[in-house]
Short mmCIF file of C-alpha atoms in Angstrom, two decimals:
data_model
loop_
_atom_site.label_atom_id
_atom_site.label_comp_id
_atom_site.label_asym_id
_atom_site.label_seq_id
_atom_site.Cartn_x
_atom_site.Cartn_y
_atom_site.Cartn_z
CA UNK A 25 182.66 130.10 0.84
CA UNK A 26 183.93 126.80 -0.52
CA UNK A 27 186.33 126.92 -3.55
CA UNK A 28 187.01 124.03 -5.91
CA UNK A 29 190.50 123.48 -7.34
CA UNK A 30 189.99 121.58 -10.41
CA UNK A 31 193.06 119.72 -11.86
CA UNK A 32 193.45 118.24 -15.30
CA UNK A 33 196.14 115.79 -14.27
CA UNK A 34 196.68 113.46 -11.29
CA UNK A 35 200.23 114.70 -10.93
CA UNK A 36 198.84 118.26 -10.22
CA UNK A 37 196.26 117.09 -7.82
CA UNK A 38 198.49 114.99 -5.67
CA UNK A 39 200.47 117.83 -4.18
CA UNK A 40 197.33 119.75 -3.42
CA UNK A 41 195.64 117.12 -1.62
CA UNK A 42 198.79 116.29 0.35
CA UNK A 43 198.99 120.08 1.29
CA UNK A 44 195.33 120.20 2.68
CA UNK A 45 194.46 119.77 6.33
CA UNK A 46 191.76 117.29 7.26
CA UNK A 47 191.54 115.95 3.79
CA UNK A 48 188.58 113.47 3.31
CA UNK A 49 187.84 111.61 0.04
CA UNK A 50 184.37 111.06 -1.30
CA UNK A 51 183.38 108.97 -4.23
CA UNK A 52 180.55 110.57 -6.33
CA UNK A 53 179.63 110.22 -10.07
CA UNK A 54 182.54 107.99 -10.74
CA UNK A 55 185.05 110.51 -9.46
CA UNK A 56 186.99 111.18 -6.13
CA UNK A 57 186.34 114.56 -4.50
CA UNK A 58 188.74 115.69 -1.67
CA UNK A 59 187.48 118.10 0.93
CA UNK A 60 189.66 119.89 3.44
CA UNK A 61 191.28 123.29 4.31
CA UNK A 62 193.94 125.04 2.65
CA UNK A 63 195.35 128.60 3.49
CA UNK A 64 192.14 129.41 5.44
CA UNK A 65 189.79 128.33 2.73
CA UNK A 66 187.27 125.41 2.58
CA UNK A 67 188.54 123.60 -0.61
CA UNK A 68 187.23 120.71 -2.60
CA UNK A 69 189.89 119.06 -5.12
CA UNK A 70 188.87 117.00 -7.89
CA UNK A 71 190.11 115.80 -11.39
CA UNK A 72 188.24 117.21 -14.36
CA UNK A 73 188.44 114.16 -16.56
CA UNK A 74 189.41 114.41 -20.24
CA UNK A 75 187.31 116.25 -22.59
CA UNK A 76 184.48 118.76 -22.44
CA UNK A 77 181.70 116.44 -21.32
CA UNK A 78 183.72 114.92 -18.59
CA UNK A 79 184.69 118.33 -17.37
CA UNK A 80 181.28 119.77 -17.38
CA UNK A 81 180.07 116.74 -15.35
CA UNK A 82 182.81 117.34 -12.75
CA UNK A 83 181.89 121.03 -12.49
CA UNK A 84 178.19 120.31 -12.14
CA UNK A 85 178.97 117.74 -9.42
CA UNK A 86 181.17 120.28 -7.58
CA UNK A 87 178.41 122.88 -7.53
CA UNK A 88 175.33 120.63 -7.04
CA UNK A 89 176.78 118.01 -4.58
CA UNK A 90 179.52 119.78 -2.83
CA UNK A 91 178.12 123.30 -2.85
CA UNK A 92 181.26 125.05 -4.12
CA UNK A 93 180.88 128.75 -4.90
CA UNK A 94 184.17 129.36 -6.80
CA UNK A 95 186.07 127.13 -9.16
CA UNK A 96 189.71 127.46 -10.25
CA UNK A 97 191.17 125.10 -12.77
CA UNK A 98 194.77 124.28 -13.49
CA UNK A 99 196.19 122.18 -16.20
CA UNK A 100 198.47 122.12 -19.35
CA UNK A 101 197.88 123.32 -22.82
CA UNK A 102 199.48 123.79 -26.18
CA UNK A 103 200.73 127.23 -27.01
CA UNK A 104 199.13 128.93 -30.12
CA UNK A 105 199.87 132.57 -29.63
CA UNK A 106 202.79 134.50 -30.74
CA UNK A 107 205.47 134.52 -28.07
CA UNK A 108 203.77 131.73 -25.97
CA UNK A 109 206.57 129.30 -25.28
CA UNK A 110 206.96 125.81 -23.50
CA UNK A 111 207.29 126.63 -19.86
CA UNK A 112 205.02 129.66 -19.97
CA UNK A 113 201.76 130.09 -18.00
CA UNK A 114 198.54 131.38 -19.55
CA UNK A 115 195.85 132.73 -17.24
CA UNK A 116 192.57 132.90 -19.15
CA UNK A 117 190.37 136.08 -19.28
CA UNK A 118 188.00 134.33 -21.71
CA UNK A 119 187.34 130.82 -23.21
CA UNK A 120 185.72 129.66 -26.46
CA UNK A 121 184.92 126.23 -27.98
CA UNK A 122 187.04 125.88 -31.20
CA UNK A 123 185.21 122.85 -32.29
CA UNK A 124 181.70 124.36 -31.86
CA UNK A 125 179.96 124.93 -35.23
CA UNK A 126 176.22 125.13 -35.50
CA UNK A 127 176.15 127.00 -38.84
CA UNK A 128 174.46 128.11 -40.81
CA UNK A 129 171.76 128.39 -38.14
CA UNK A 130 174.22 130.24 -35.91
CA UNK A 131 177.52 131.82 -36.64
CA UNK A 132 180.44 129.65 -36.33
CA UNK A 133 181.86 129.33 -32.59
CA UNK A 134 178.49 130.94 -31.25
CA UNK A 135 176.91 129.05 -28.43
CA UNK A 136 173.23 128.24 -29.41
CA UNK A 137 171.04 129.96 -26.74
CA UNK A 138 173.69 132.14 -25.41
CA UNK A 139 174.20 134.67 -28.11
CA UNK A 140 177.88 134.72 -27.44
CA UNK A 141 181.03 132.99 -28.63
CA UNK A 142 183.33 133.68 -25.58
CA UNK A 143 182.85 132.72 -21.96
CA UNK A 144 184.16 135.13 -19.35
CA UNK A 145 186.36 134.41 -16.38
CA UNK A 146 185.94 136.09 -13.09
CA UNK A 147 188.06 139.32 -12.91
CA UNK A 148 188.84 139.11 -9.12
CA UNK A 149 189.86 135.54 -9.21
CA UNK A 150 191.70 136.00 -12.51
CA UNK A 151 193.63 138.86 -11.04
CA UNK A 152 194.72 136.70 -7.98
CA UNK A 153 195.71 133.78 -10.29
CA UNK A 154 197.76 136.05 -12.71
CA UNK A 155 199.66 137.62 -9.86
CA UNK A 156 200.29 134.23 -8.47
CA UNK A 157 201.47 132.90 -11.86
CA UNK A 158 203.81 135.94 -12.31
CA UNK A 159 205.50 135.26 -8.93
CA UNK A 160 205.67 131.45 -9.69
CA UNK A 161 207.37 131.87 -13.09
CA UNK A 162 209.81 134.48 -11.57
CA UNK A 163 210.72 132.14 -8.65
CA UNK A 164 210.96 128.91 -10.78
CA UNK A 165 212.34 130.32 -13.98
CA UNK A 166 215.96 129.28 -13.35
CA UNK A 167 215.05 125.75 -12.36
CA UNK A 168 212.96 125.40 -15.46
CA UNK A 169 215.74 126.66 -17.73
CA UNK A 170 218.33 124.43 -16.12
CA UNK A 171 216.10 121.33 -16.59
CA UNK A 172 214.64 122.03 -20.08
CA UNK A 173 217.08 124.63 -21.77
CA UNK A 174 214.15 126.91 -22.41
CA UNK A 175 214.00 130.63 -22.41
CA UNK A 176 212.97 132.45 -19.31
CA UNK A 177 209.20 131.51 -18.68
CA UNK A 178 206.66 134.23 -18.70
CA UNK A 179 202.99 134.61 -17.56
CA UNK A 180 200.39 135.64 -20.11
CA UNK A 181 196.74 136.60 -19.89
CA UNK A 182 194.15 136.19 -22.65
CA UNK A 183 191.83 133.90 -24.63
CA UNK A 184 192.20 130.07 -24.38
CA UNK A 185 190.23 127.79 -26.78
CA UNK A 186 188.88 124.25 -25.84
CA UNK A 187 187.85 121.32 -27.94
CA UNK A 188 187.37 117.66 -28.01
CA UNK A 189 190.55 116.85 -29.86
CA UNK A 190 194.30 116.76 -29.20
CA UNK A 191 195.88 119.46 -31.55
CA UNK A 192 199.21 117.52 -32.21
CA UNK A 193 200.49 118.64 -35.63
CA UNK A 194 201.87 121.80 -36.86
CA UNK A 195 199.20 121.96 -39.77
CA UNK A 196 196.30 121.46 -37.39
CA UNK A 197 197.76 124.11 -35.01
CA UNK A 198 198.37 126.70 -37.77
CA UNK A 199 194.92 126.14 -39.39
CA UNK A 200 193.15 126.50 -35.97
CA UNK A 201 195.09 129.70 -34.94
CA UNK A 202 194.66 131.35 -38.38
CA UNK A 203 190.90 130.47 -38.64
CA UNK A 204 190.23 131.94 -35.23
CA UNK A 205 192.48 134.96 -35.81
CA UNK A 206 190.62 135.79 -39.02
CA UNK A 207 187.41 135.98 -37.05
CA UNK A 208 188.96 138.21 -34.42
CA UNK A 209 189.86 135.58 -31.88
CA UNK A 210 193.53 135.86 -30.84
CA UNK A 211 193.94 132.62 -29.05
CA UNK A 212 196.95 132.08 -26.81
CA UNK A 213 196.60 128.37 -25.90
CA UNK A 214 194.46 125.37 -26.72
CA UNK A 215 193.36 122.41 -24.43
CA UNK A 216 190.29 120.06 -24.00
CA UNK A 217 188.29 121.11 -20.94
CA UNK A 218 188.25 124.69 -19.77
CA UNK A 219 185.57 126.06 -21.94
CA UNK A 220 183.17 123.41 -20.73
CA UNK A 221 183.77 124.27 -17.17
CA UNK A 222 183.42 128.04 -17.87
CA UNK A 223 180.05 127.26 -19.42
CA UNK A 224 178.82 125.31 -16.49
CA UNK A 225 179.89 128.12 -14.12
CA UNK A 226 178.31 130.72 -16.25
CA UNK A 227 174.94 128.71 -16.10
CA UNK A 228 175.15 128.49 -12.32
CA UNK A 229 176.51 131.87 -11.74
CA UNK A 230 179.76 130.57 -10.15
CA UNK A 231 182.92 132.63 -10.55
CA UNK A 232 185.51 130.78 -12.48
CA UNK A 233 189.27 131.14 -13.28
CA UNK A 234 191.85 129.08 -15.02
CA UNK A 235 195.52 128.82 -15.67
CA UNK A 236 197.41 126.54 -18.10
CA UNK A 237 201.12 125.73 -18.19
CA UNK A 238 202.31 125.41 -21.79
CA UNK A 239 203.56 122.00 -22.36
CA UNK A 240 204.17 122.14 -26.09
CA UNK A 241 203.45 124.31 -29.15
CA UNK A 242 200.51 122.13 -30.26
CA UNK A 243 202.64 120.71 -33.23
CA UNK A 244 204.38 117.68 -34.12
CA UNK A 245 206.52 117.69 -31.07
CA UNK A 246 203.50 117.74 -28.67
CA UNK A 247 204.01 114.23 -27.38
CA UNK A 248 207.69 114.48 -26.69
CA UNK A 249 208.60 114.11 -22.96
CA UNK A 250 205.02 115.02 -21.93
CA UNK A 251 205.06 112.80 -18.87
CA UNK A 252 208.36 114.15 -17.83
CA UNK A 253 207.36 117.82 -18.28
CA UNK A 254 204.24 117.28 -16.29
CA UNK A 255 206.23 115.66 -13.44
CA UNK A 256 208.98 118.28 -13.35
CA UNK A 257 207.40 121.41 -14.38
CA UNK A 258 203.51 121.45 -14.52
CA UNK A 259 202.83 119.75 -11.38
CA UNK A 260 205.15 122.05 -9.51
CA UNK A 261 203.69 125.08 -11.27
CA UNK A 262 200.26 124.12 -10.25
CA UNK A 263 201.00 123.51 -6.53
CA UNK A 264 202.96 126.98 -6.43
CA UNK A 265 200.36 128.99 -8.23
CA UNK A 266 197.37 127.55 -6.21
CA UNK A 267 199.34 128.31 -3.14
CA UNK A 268 199.77 131.91 -4.11
CA UNK A 269 196.35 132.23 -5.52
CA UNK A 270 194.62 131.14 -2.26
CA UNK A 271 196.92 133.41 -0.11
CA UNK A 272 195.65 136.41 -2.33
CA UNK A 273 192.02 135.41 -2.45
CA UNK A 274 189.66 136.74 0.11
CA UNK A 275 188.14 134.08 2.19
#
């Protein structure tokens, strides 16, 4: 059963492709897809692209062209939830699209034609991803604290929101979190692609799981040292978590 490892950033994908055996690249739909073997699994690695449409296109290509039957997604996100700090990892159990609003025809955040606001992640894959994330932050915590003077990193599980905008001010972050919370959506992190991949996977009946390394608090400091954080922290997290995830996942 082929599994796709979808990365949001090239720095995350590089280590994964290097770790694969018999890696072969294929250009399709303006993207590069890397096929090979990793920890006993047939794997396809790809970059999602930025934004929901790009990510949905990539997910569809993985399913239609490359025949993947499971998709796992790594990347970075801004922390929204209480206690979610820079350097933490959030494993999604559900997704929603925070910029979806077809009201008054449909309730805000409800997906037209689906009768739901949230998109589920696969329980088995999510459990394996969470266990791998917990092991990763336990092992890598001291390195992260030394490099970035942060508190000890933690792994969280919960709701992640996606939208086609970079949430980069304290005002926007607060308004987003408060609006969703008032409607019963306690969001831990925000990014730009995951919900679209979750929707494509729901349509095709393909199990899906995702993790995000928290790179910022989705506020006015969101742009500070982002490239350095990705290089030093997020890319290493992605490699370690995917490694542990695949070792825990049944072939």
